[in-house]
Amino acid sequence: MGEGDPLSGEGNGREGGHGGLLGATLLSGCRMPGEAEERKSPAHKVTLPLHTDEDKKKKGEKNKPVSFTLSKKPHLALETSSSQEKHTNFADKKLALRKAELAKALEEIEMTTHLIDLKKNTIEELKQRGAHLAETNCRLMRYIQHTDDSTAKQARVLLQEYEAFQSVQAMVQTLNQNRLDTARAELQETEKTLQKNLGELQQQLEEATAKVQVLQEELSTLRPYINGHYPEEDIKIVFLQHSIENLKKQQQVETEKTEKMVEAMLEELQAKAQAEQEAILQKVVEEMLLHQDGLKQMMINNYILQREILRQREANKDLEKEIGELKISIQTLRQSARDPREMIFADVLLRRPKCMPDAEVVLGLPTKEEPLSGCSAPCPIRSTVGLR
């Protein structure tokens, strides 16, 4: 056991030495890339010192506390020889293990050096990429600055054009508004005249209906006296009533047509005015953006509007002519519509002489009817007609 202790101590010392060397090599291999770049020292392989027999002897001597002397007895010699063989076998095993550990350490060192080289390469690539990114950033900054300048210039130009366009648009709007006001005033005047004419026609229609009612009442009073003697006159009365109703219907249809025509013309004029306004604005915008010649376009638009106003006035004149023709036709219809009493009793009322007080007249009146007071002839009929 005394001989085993120094061996174990020697083994521990060697293992400690190998551990310290491995730690130094690993620390030297795992340095940071920044430190390697600052020192700029090339990577070189680390060589481990070999242990010699002298070192072993020195370590063994240091660890040996007591020295033994061999005796002359044979059994002691045999024991020492066997212990020496065991010691040599154990030392060989230790050496083999240490060689294996050294081989592993060398492999790890090679791997660390390879990793260091790879890290250096990656650092160089990162530097190159950083330089490339810096260049691209500079180019992008210049491009952005250039685009900002160009956009600012374009914005200024567009603002100037927009201001000019706003001024021209305001002028055009004022002109169009004035023209629209004049057109609306003319339309209102035409509407007033048409309403006035329609009111007059309505009044005339009411007067005609009142006259027809009066005539119908007169016919209702005279019908008992003439039913038996004038069947043809009854037919004429019915025919005239139908004609009066037809005239009423025709007059109503004509009034509705005139109203529809007026409404259609008003809508058409409004639509034309709006379309012309939009077209004029569009033309003004196009001319401002293309040629910057707004005054010329304004003159053209003014000329077009003047022509359109003249055309609308001509259309209004045509409508006034049509209204005059309608009035003339209504007057002719009124004139053609004679007094139904004159048409029915033409041979009784107009063509015969008046009944004188001393004239003898014989009437064939029904016996059930009481005679009229004051006269026994068709004199009351004539007198009533004359009074009416």
GROMACS .gro file of C-alpha atoms in nm:
model
  388
    1MET     CA    1   0.000   0.000   0.000
    2GLY     CA    2   0.293   0.229   0.060
    3GLU     CA    3   0.412   0.180  -0.292
    4GLY     CA    4   0.062   0.236  -0.432
    5ASP     CA    5   0.028   0.579  -0.277
    6PRO     CA    6   0.307   0.745  -0.468
    7LEU     CA    7   0.174   0.594  -0.791
    8SER     CA    8  -0.165   0.729  -0.722
    9GLY     CA    9  -0.015   1.063  -0.634
   10GLU     CA   10   0.190   1.054  -0.949
   11GLY     CA   11  -0.121   0.974  -1.151
   12ASN     CA   12  -0.311   1.258  -0.993
   13GLY     CA   13  -0.029   1.496  -1.066
   14ARG     CA   14  -0.013   1.392  -1.426
   15GLU     CA   15  -0.387   1.415  -1.465
   16GLY     CA   16  -0.380   1.759  -1.307
   17GLY     CA   17  -0.104   1.863  -1.547
   18HIS     CA   18  -0.297   1.735  -1.845
   19GLY     CA   19  -0.613   1.907  -1.722
   20GLY     CA   20  -0.428   2.236  -1.686
   21LEU     CA   21  -0.283   2.207  -2.036
   22LEU     CA   22  -0.623   2.119  -2.183
   23GLY     CA   23  -0.783   2.414  -2.006
   24ALA     CA   24  -0.512   2.647  -2.140
   25THR     CA   25  -0.552   2.517  -2.493
   26LEU     CA   26  -0.931   2.542  -2.478
   27LEU     CA   27  -0.910   2.896  -2.339
   28SER     CA   28  -0.663   2.994  -2.609
   29GLY     CA   29  -0.887   2.839  -2.877
   30CYS     CA   30  -1.217   2.986  -2.749
   31ARG     CA   31  -1.108   3.348  -2.741
   32MET     CA   32  -1.345   3.605  -2.879
   33PRO     CA   33  -1.322   3.703  -3.249
   34GLY     CA   34  -1.265   4.065  -3.150
   35GLU     CA   35  -0.955   3.978  -2.949
   36ALA     CA   36  -0.821   3.765  -3.232
   37GLU     CA   37  -0.872   4.051  -3.477
   38GLU     CA   38  -0.711   4.305  -3.243
   39ARG     CA   39  -0.402   4.095  -3.189
   40LYS     CA   40  -0.401   3.976  -3.551
   41SER     CA   41  -0.200   3.665  -3.460
   42PRO     CA   42  -0.238   3.361  -3.688
   43ALA     CA   43  -0.387   3.050  -3.536
   44HIS     CA   44  -0.121   2.789  -3.458
   45LYS     CA   45  -0.140   2.443  -3.313
   46VAL     CA   46  -0.064   2.396  -2.944
   47THR     CA   47   0.189   2.121  -2.859
   48LEU     CA   48   0.177   1.950  -2.523
   49PRO     CA   49   0.500   1.867  -2.334
   50LEU     CA   50   0.581   1.501  -2.305
   51HIS     CA   51   0.643   1.347  -1.969
   52THR     CA   52   0.988   1.187  -1.935
   53ASP     CA   53   1.112   0.922  -1.700
   54GLU     CA   54   1.307   1.181  -1.507
   55ASP     CA   55   0.990   1.373  -1.432
   56LYS     CA   56   0.830   1.053  -1.322
   57LYS     CA   57   1.126   0.980  -1.097
   58LYS     CA   58   1.118   1.329  -0.952
   59LYS     CA   59   0.750   1.310  -0.881
   60GLY     CA   60   0.791   0.965  -0.737
   61GLU     CA   61   1.072   1.081  -0.515
   62LYS     CA   62   0.872   1.374  -0.392
   63ASN     CA   63   0.573   1.158  -0.315
   64LYS     CA   64   0.775   0.881  -0.147
   65PRO     CA   65   0.767   0.937   0.228
   66VAL     CA   66   0.972   0.633   0.333
   67SER     CA   67   1.248   0.428   0.161
   68PHE     CA   68   1.248   0.049   0.207
   69THR     CA   69   1.549  -0.189   0.209
   70LEU     CA   70   1.534  -0.541   0.074
   71SER     CA   71   1.603  -0.829   0.310
   72LYS     CA   72   1.791  -1.143   0.229
   73LYS     CA   73   1.481  -1.362   0.267
   74PRO     CA   74   1.356  -1.532  -0.053
   75HIS     CA   75   0.982  -1.481   0.006
   76LEU     CA   76   1.036  -1.106   0.028
   77ALA     CA   77   1.214  -1.109  -0.311
   78LEU     CA   78   0.921  -1.287  -0.474
   79GLU     CA   79   0.674  -1.037  -0.331
   80THR     CA   80   0.874  -0.741  -0.460
   81SER     CA   81   0.899  -0.891  -0.809
   82SER     CA   82   0.522  -0.948  -0.829
   83SER     CA   83   0.453  -0.598  -0.703
   84GLN     CA   84   0.688  -0.453  -0.966
   85GLU     CA   85   0.506  -0.644  -1.243
   86LYS     CA   86   0.174  -0.514  -1.121
   87HIS     CA   87   0.317  -0.166  -1.107
   88THR     CA   88   0.442  -0.186  -1.468
   89ASN     CA   89   0.106  -0.318  -1.592
   90PHE     CA   90  -0.080  -0.044  -1.414
   91ALA     CA   91   0.159   0.220  -1.552
   92ASP     CA   92   0.111   0.087  -1.906
   93LYS     CA   93  -0.267   0.112  -1.869
   94LYS     CA   94  -0.233   0.463  -1.736
   95LEU     CA   95  -0.013   0.561  -2.031
   96ALA     CA   96  -0.261   0.416  -2.278
   97LEU     CA   97  -0.546   0.605  -2.115
   98ARG     CA   98  -0.343   0.926  -2.115
   99LYS     CA   99  -0.257   0.880  -2.484
  100ALA     CA  100  -0.625   0.835  -2.565
  101GLU     CA  101  -0.711   1.146  -2.366
  102LEU     CA  102  -0.436   1.338  -2.548
  103ALA     CA  103  -0.572   1.223  -2.884
  104LYS     CA  104  -0.920   1.341  -2.786
  105ALA     CA  105  -0.778   1.672  -2.667
  106LEU     CA  106  -0.594   1.716  -2.998
  107GLU     CA  107  -0.914   1.643  -3.190
  108GLU     CA  108  -1.101   1.897  -2.980
  109ILE     CA  109  -0.824   2.153  -3.040
  110GLU     CA  110  -0.845   2.093  -3.416
  111MET     CA  111  -1.221   2.135  -3.400
  112THR     CA  112  -1.187   2.460  -3.206
  113THR     CA  113  -0.931   2.593  -3.456
  114HIS     CA  114  -1.166   2.500  -3.738
  115LEU     CA  115  -1.450   2.679  -3.562
  116ILE     CA  116  -1.228   2.984  -3.513
  117ASP     CA  117  -1.150   2.989  -3.886
  118LEU     CA  118  -1.518   2.961  -3.966
  119LYS     CA  119  -1.598   3.247  -3.728
  120LYS     CA  120  -1.330   3.460  -3.891
  121ASN     CA  121  -1.478   3.387  -4.234
  122THR     CA  122  -1.826   3.472  -4.111
  123ILE     CA  123  -1.697   3.795  -3.957
  124GLU     CA  124  -1.538   3.891  -4.288
  125GLU     CA  125  -1.860   3.811  -4.472
  126LEU     CA  126  -2.055   4.018  -4.221
  127LYS     CA  127  -1.815   4.307  -4.272
  128GLN     CA  128  -1.859   4.283  -4.649
  129ARG     CA  129  -2.236   4.268  -4.613
  130GLY     CA  130  -2.230   4.562  -4.374
  131ALA     CA  131  -2.029   4.766  -4.625
  132HIS     CA  132  -2.270   4.664  -4.902
  133LEU     CA  133  -2.569   4.759  -4.686
  134ALA     CA  134  -2.409   5.094  -4.602
  135GLU     CA  135  -2.358   5.162  -4.973
  136THR     CA  136  -2.717   5.064  -5.051
  137ASN     CA  137  -2.841   5.283  -4.765
  138CYS     CA  138  -2.644   5.578  -4.903
  139ARG     CA  139  -2.789   5.517  -5.247
  140LEU     CA  140  -3.139   5.489  -5.103
  141MET     CA  141  -3.090   5.812  -4.910
  142ARG     CA  142  -2.980   5.990  -5.226
  143TYR     CA  143  -3.272   5.841  -5.420
  144ILE     CA  144  -3.521   5.939  -5.148
  145GLN     CA  145  -3.382   6.292  -5.136
  146HIS     CA  146  -3.406   6.317  -5.514
  147THR     CA  147  -3.764   6.189  -5.512
  148ASP     CA  148  -3.854   6.432  -5.233
  149ASP     CA  149  -3.715   6.723  -5.433
  150SER     CA  150  -3.893   6.614  -5.751
  151THR     CA  151  -4.223   6.561  -5.569
  152ALA     CA  152  -4.191   6.901  -5.402
  153LYS     CA  153  -4.135   7.065  -5.741
  154GLN     CA  154  -4.429   6.879  -5.892
  155ALA     CA  155  -4.647   6.976  -5.597
  156ARG     CA  156  -4.555   7.342  -5.640
  157VAL     CA  157  -4.635   7.327  -6.012
  158LEU     CA  158  -4.965   7.152  -5.941
  159LEU     CA  159  -5.054   7.408  -5.676
  160GLN     CA  160  -4.990   7.691  -5.920
  161GLU     CA  161  -5.201   7.518  -6.184
  162TYR     CA  162  -5.472   7.453  -5.927
  163GLU     CA  163  -5.481   7.818  -5.824
  164ALA     CA  164  -5.512   7.924  -6.188
  165PHE     CA  165  -5.782   7.663  -6.242
  166GLN     CA  166  -5.972   7.784  -5.936
  167SER     CA  167  -5.966   8.142  -6.060
  168VAL     CA  168  -6.090   8.041  -6.405
  169GLN     CA  169  -6.348   7.809  -6.254
  170ALA     CA  170  -6.480   8.090  -6.035
  171MET     CA  171  -6.511   8.317  -6.338
  172VAL     CA  172  -6.688   8.049  -6.539
  173GLN     CA  173  -6.921   7.970  -6.250
  174THR     CA  174  -7.018   8.335  -6.213
  175LEU     CA  175  -7.087   8.364  -6.585
  176ASN     CA  176  -7.285   8.042  -6.591
  177GLN     CA  177  -7.476   8.143  -6.280
  178ASN     CA  178  -7.573   8.474  -6.439
  179ARG     CA  179  -7.688   8.299  -6.754
  180LEU     CA  180  -7.879   8.042  -6.556
  181ASP     CA  181  -8.048   8.320  -6.360
  182THR     CA  182  -8.152   8.492  -6.681
  183ALA     CA  183  -8.276   8.164  -6.827
  184ARG     CA  184  -8.471   8.088  -6.510
  185ALA     CA  185  -8.624   8.434  -6.514
  186GLU     CA  186  -8.732   8.382  -6.876
  187LEU     CA  187  -8.874   8.042  -6.788
  188GLN     CA  188  -9.065   8.191  -6.497
  189GLU     CA  189  -9.207   8.458  -6.725
  190THR     CA  190  -9.316   8.195  -6.975
  191GLU     CA  191  -9.469   7.989  -6.696
  192LYS     CA  192  -9.658   8.293  -6.572
  193THR     CA  193  -9.789   8.369  -6.920
  194LEU     CA  194  -9.890   8.006  -6.970
  195GLN     CA  195 -10.059   7.995  -6.632
  196LYS     CA  196 -10.240   8.316  -6.715
  197ASN     CA  197 -10.355   8.174  -7.047
  198LEU     CA  198 -10.461   7.853  -6.877
  199GLY     CA  199 -10.655   8.055  -6.621
  200GLU     CA  200 -10.830   8.246  -6.896
  201LEU     CA  201 -10.912   7.922  -7.075
  202GLN     CA  202 -11.041   7.771  -6.752
  203GLN     CA  203 -11.258   8.078  -6.695
  204GLN     CA  204 -11.392   8.056  -7.048
  205LEU     CA  205 -11.462   7.687  -6.995
  206GLU     CA  206 -11.651   7.764  -6.675
  207GLU     CA  207 -11.853   8.032  -6.855
  208ALA     CA  208 -11.933   7.787  -7.134
  209THR     CA  209 -12.038   7.521  -6.883
  210ALA     CA  210 -12.258   7.776  -6.705
  211LYS     CA  211 -12.421   7.869  -7.035
  212VAL     CA  212 -12.473   7.502  -7.116
  213GLN     CA  213 -12.638   7.447  -6.779
  214VAL     CA  214 -12.868   7.744  -6.840
  215LEU     CA  215 -12.957   7.611  -7.182
  216GLN     CA  216 -13.022   7.268  -7.037
  217GLU     CA  217 -13.258   7.420  -6.782
  218GLU     CA  218 -13.439   7.606  -7.060
  219LEU     CA  219 -13.462   7.287  -7.258
  220SER     CA  220 -13.603   7.104  -6.957
  221THR     CA  221 -13.874   7.373  -6.931
  222LEU     CA  222 -13.952   7.367  -7.305
  223ARG     CA  223 -13.931   6.991  -7.354
  224PRO     CA  224 -14.291   6.912  -7.236
  225TYR     CA  225 -14.427   7.144  -7.505
  226ILE     CA  226 -14.228   7.003  -7.795
  227ASN     CA  227 -14.186   6.632  -7.724
  228GLY     CA  228 -14.492   6.537  -7.923
  229HIS     CA  229 -14.442   6.774  -8.216
  230TYR     CA  230 -14.061   6.796  -8.268
  231PRO     CA  231 -13.890   6.456  -8.255
  232GLU     CA  232 -13.620   6.580  -8.492
  233GLU     CA  233 -13.540   6.863  -8.256
  234ASP     CA  234 -13.495   6.611  -7.973
  235ILE     CA  235 -13.243   6.426  -8.183
  236LYS     CA  236 -13.063   6.750  -8.255
  237ILE     CA  237 -13.055   6.832  -7.884
  238VAL     CA  238 -12.899   6.497  -7.802
  239PHE     CA  239 -12.651   6.540  -8.083
  240LEU     CA  240 -12.559   6.888  -7.963
  241GLN     CA  241 -12.517   6.760  -7.608
  242HIS     CA  242 -12.280   6.492  -7.732
  243SER     CA  243 -12.091   6.751  -7.933
  244ILE     CA  244 -12.063   6.976  -7.625
  245GLU     CA  245 -11.927   6.687  -7.419
  246ASN     CA  246 -11.680   6.603  -7.694
  247LEU     CA  247 -11.570   6.965  -7.708
  248LYS     CA  248 -11.518   6.960  -7.332
  249LYS     CA  249 -11.309   6.646  -7.357
  250GLN     CA  250 -11.108   6.790  -7.645
  251GLN     CA  251 -11.048   7.109  -7.450
  252GLN     CA  252 -10.935   6.910  -7.146
  253VAL     CA  253 -10.704   6.695  -7.359
  254GLU     CA  254 -10.559   7.006  -7.522
  255THR     CA  255 -10.499   7.170  -7.184
  256GLU     CA  256 -10.329   6.854  -7.057
  257LYS     CA  257 -10.115   6.839  -7.370
  258THR     CA  258 -10.013   7.201  -7.331
  259GLU     CA  259  -9.924   7.144  -6.966
  260LYS     CA  260  -9.721   6.834  -7.054
  261MET     CA  261  -9.548   7.021  -7.334
  262VAL     CA  262  -9.458   7.304  -7.099
  263GLU     CA  263  -9.326   7.062  -6.835
  264ALA     CA  264  -9.127   6.867  -7.094
  265MET     CA  265  -8.981   7.187  -7.233
  266LEU     CA  266  -8.885   7.307  -6.886
  267GLU     CA  267  -8.719   6.974  -6.802
  268GLU     CA  268  -8.542   6.972  -7.136
  269LEU     CA  269  -8.417   7.325  -7.086
  270GLN     CA  270  -8.292   7.244  -6.737
  271ALA     CA  271  -8.119   6.926  -6.856
  272LYS     CA  272  -7.962   7.111  -7.147
  273ALA     CA  273  -7.841   7.390  -6.922
  274GLN     CA  274  -7.689   7.143  -6.676
  275ALA     CA  275  -7.527   6.938  -6.954
  276GLU     CA  276  -7.390   7.253  -7.114
  277GLN     CA  277  -7.252   7.370  -6.781
  278GLU     CA  278  -7.078   7.037  -6.721
  279ALA     CA  279  -6.943   7.028  -7.075
  280ILE     CA  280  -6.815   7.384  -7.043
  281LEU     CA  281  -6.643   7.305  -6.713
  282GLN     CA  282  -6.487   6.991  -6.860
  283LYS     CA  283  -6.361   7.181  -7.161
  284VAL     CA  284  -6.220   7.454  -6.941
  285VAL     CA  285  -6.036   7.197  -6.728
  286GLU     CA  286  -5.892   7.023  -7.033
  287GLU     CA  287  -5.778   7.348  -7.187
  288MET     CA  288  -5.620   7.465  -6.861
  289LEU     CA  289  -5.427   7.141  -6.816
  290LEU     CA  290  -5.318   7.109  -7.178
  291HIS     CA  291  -5.260   7.455  -7.317
  292GLN     CA  292  -5.318   7.704  -7.033
  293ASP     CA  293  -5.538   7.900  -7.271
  294GLY     CA  294  -5.840   7.968  -7.052
  295LEU     CA  295  -5.947   8.300  -7.202
  296LYS     CA  296  -5.981   8.154  -7.548
  297GLN     CA  297  -6.190   7.866  -7.418
  298MET     CA  298  -6.399   8.110  -7.217
  299MET     CA  299  -6.474   8.311  -7.530
  300ILE     CA  300  -6.568   7.993  -7.715
  301ASN     CA  301  -6.797   7.888  -7.431
  302ASN     CA  302  -6.955   8.233  -7.422
  303TYR     CA  303  -7.022   8.213  -7.793
  304ILE     CA  304  -7.174   7.866  -7.753
  305LEU     CA  305  -7.395   7.985  -7.467
  306GLN     CA  306  -7.512   8.286  -7.669
  307ARG     CA  307  -7.604   8.058  -7.957
  308GLU     CA  308  -7.789   7.828  -7.719
  309ILE     CA  309  -7.978   8.121  -7.564
  310LEU     CA  310  -8.080   8.238  -7.911
  311ARG     CA  311  -8.195   7.888  -7.994
  312GLN     CA  312  -8.399   7.868  -7.674
  313ARG     CA  313  -8.558   8.205  -7.751
  314GLU     CA  314  -8.654   8.080  -8.095
  315ALA     CA  315  -8.805   7.772  -7.932
  316ASN     CA  316  -9.000   7.999  -7.695
  317LYS     CA  317  -9.125   8.200  -7.993
  318ASP     CA  318  -9.239   7.878  -8.159
  319LEU     CA  319  -9.425   7.784  -7.841
  320GLU     CA  320  -9.589   8.126  -7.830
  321LYS     CA  321  -9.698   8.078  -8.191
  322GLU     CA  322  -9.845   7.738  -8.101
  323ILE     CA  323 -10.027   7.893  -7.805
  324GLY     CA  324 -10.168   8.165  -8.034
  325GLU     CA  325 -10.285   7.899  -8.278
  326LEU     CA  326 -10.450   7.712  -7.991
  327LYS     CA  327 -10.627   8.031  -7.882
  328ILE     CA  328 -10.749   8.089  -8.237
  329SER     CA  329 -10.875   7.730  -8.257
  330ILE     CA  330 -11.056   7.774  -7.924
  331GLN     CA  331 -11.217   8.096  -8.049
  332THR     CA  332 -11.326   7.922  -8.369
  333LEU     CA  333 -11.475   7.641  -8.162
  334ARG     CA  334 -11.660   7.897  -7.954
  335GLN     CA  335 -11.789   8.074  -8.260
  336SER     CA  336 -11.892   7.746  -8.421
  337ALA     CA  337 -12.083   7.648  -8.108
  338ARG     CA  338 -12.404   7.844  -8.170
  339ASP     CA  339 -12.687   7.897  -7.929
  340PRO     CA  340 -12.872   7.564  -7.903
  341ARG     CA  341 -13.206   7.746  -7.891
  342GLU     CA  342 -13.134   7.902  -8.224
  343MET     CA  343 -13.024   7.570  -8.369
  344ILE     CA  344 -13.315   7.371  -8.227
  345PHE     CA  345 -13.595   7.626  -8.262
  346ALA     CA  346 -13.470   7.813  -8.567
  347ASP     CA  347 -13.807   7.785  -8.741
  348VAL     CA  348 -13.997   7.879  -8.427
  349LEU     CA  349 -13.796   8.160  -8.269
  350LEU     CA  350 -13.618   8.341  -8.549
  351ARG     CA  351 -13.796   8.295  -8.880
  352ARG     CA  352 -14.150   8.369  -8.765
  353PRO     CA  353 -14.276   8.717  -8.682
  354LYS     CA  354 -14.338   8.822  -8.328
  355CYS     CA  355 -14.670   8.758  -8.162
  356MET     CA  356 -14.868   9.081  -8.150
  357PRO     CA  357 -15.133   9.148  -7.885
  358ASP     CA  358 -15.421   9.156  -8.138
  359ALA     CA  359 -15.304   8.847  -8.330
  360GLU     CA  360 -15.514   8.533  -8.320
  361VAL     CA  361 -15.312   8.222  -8.248
  362VAL     CA  362 -15.443   7.870  -8.202
  363LEU     CA  363 -15.234   7.633  -7.990
  364GLY     CA  364 -15.277   7.257  -7.966
  365LEU     CA  365 -15.179   7.217  -7.600
  366PRO     CA  366 -15.267   6.910  -7.393
  367THR     CA  367 -15.597   6.930  -7.207
  368LYS     CA  368 -15.450   6.826  -6.875
  369GLU     CA  369 -15.212   7.120  -6.863
  370GLU     CA  370 -15.355   7.448  -6.726
  371PRO     CA  371 -15.329   7.746  -6.964
  372LEU     CA  372 -15.072   8.012  -6.889
  373SER     CA  373 -15.201   8.339  -6.743
  374GLY     CA  374 -15.184   8.659  -6.951
  375CYS     CA  375 -15.195   8.510  -7.306
  376SER     CA  376 -15.340   8.204  -7.481
  377ALA     CA  377 -15.080   8.170  -7.760
  378PRO     CA  378 -14.710   8.093  -7.788
  379CYS     CA  379 -14.661   8.450  -7.674
  380PRO     CA  380 -14.549   8.345  -7.322
  381ILE     CA  381 -14.286   8.129  -7.483
  382ARG     CA  382 -14.157   8.416  -7.691
  383SER     CA  383 -14.181   8.657  -7.401
  384THR     CA  384 -13.990   8.422  -7.174
  385VAL     CA  385 -13.729   8.370  -7.439
  386GLY     CA  386 -13.700   8.741  -7.492
  387LEU     CA  387 -13.668   8.803  -7.121
  388ARG     CA  388 -13.399   8.546  -7.091
   0.00000   0.00000   0.00000
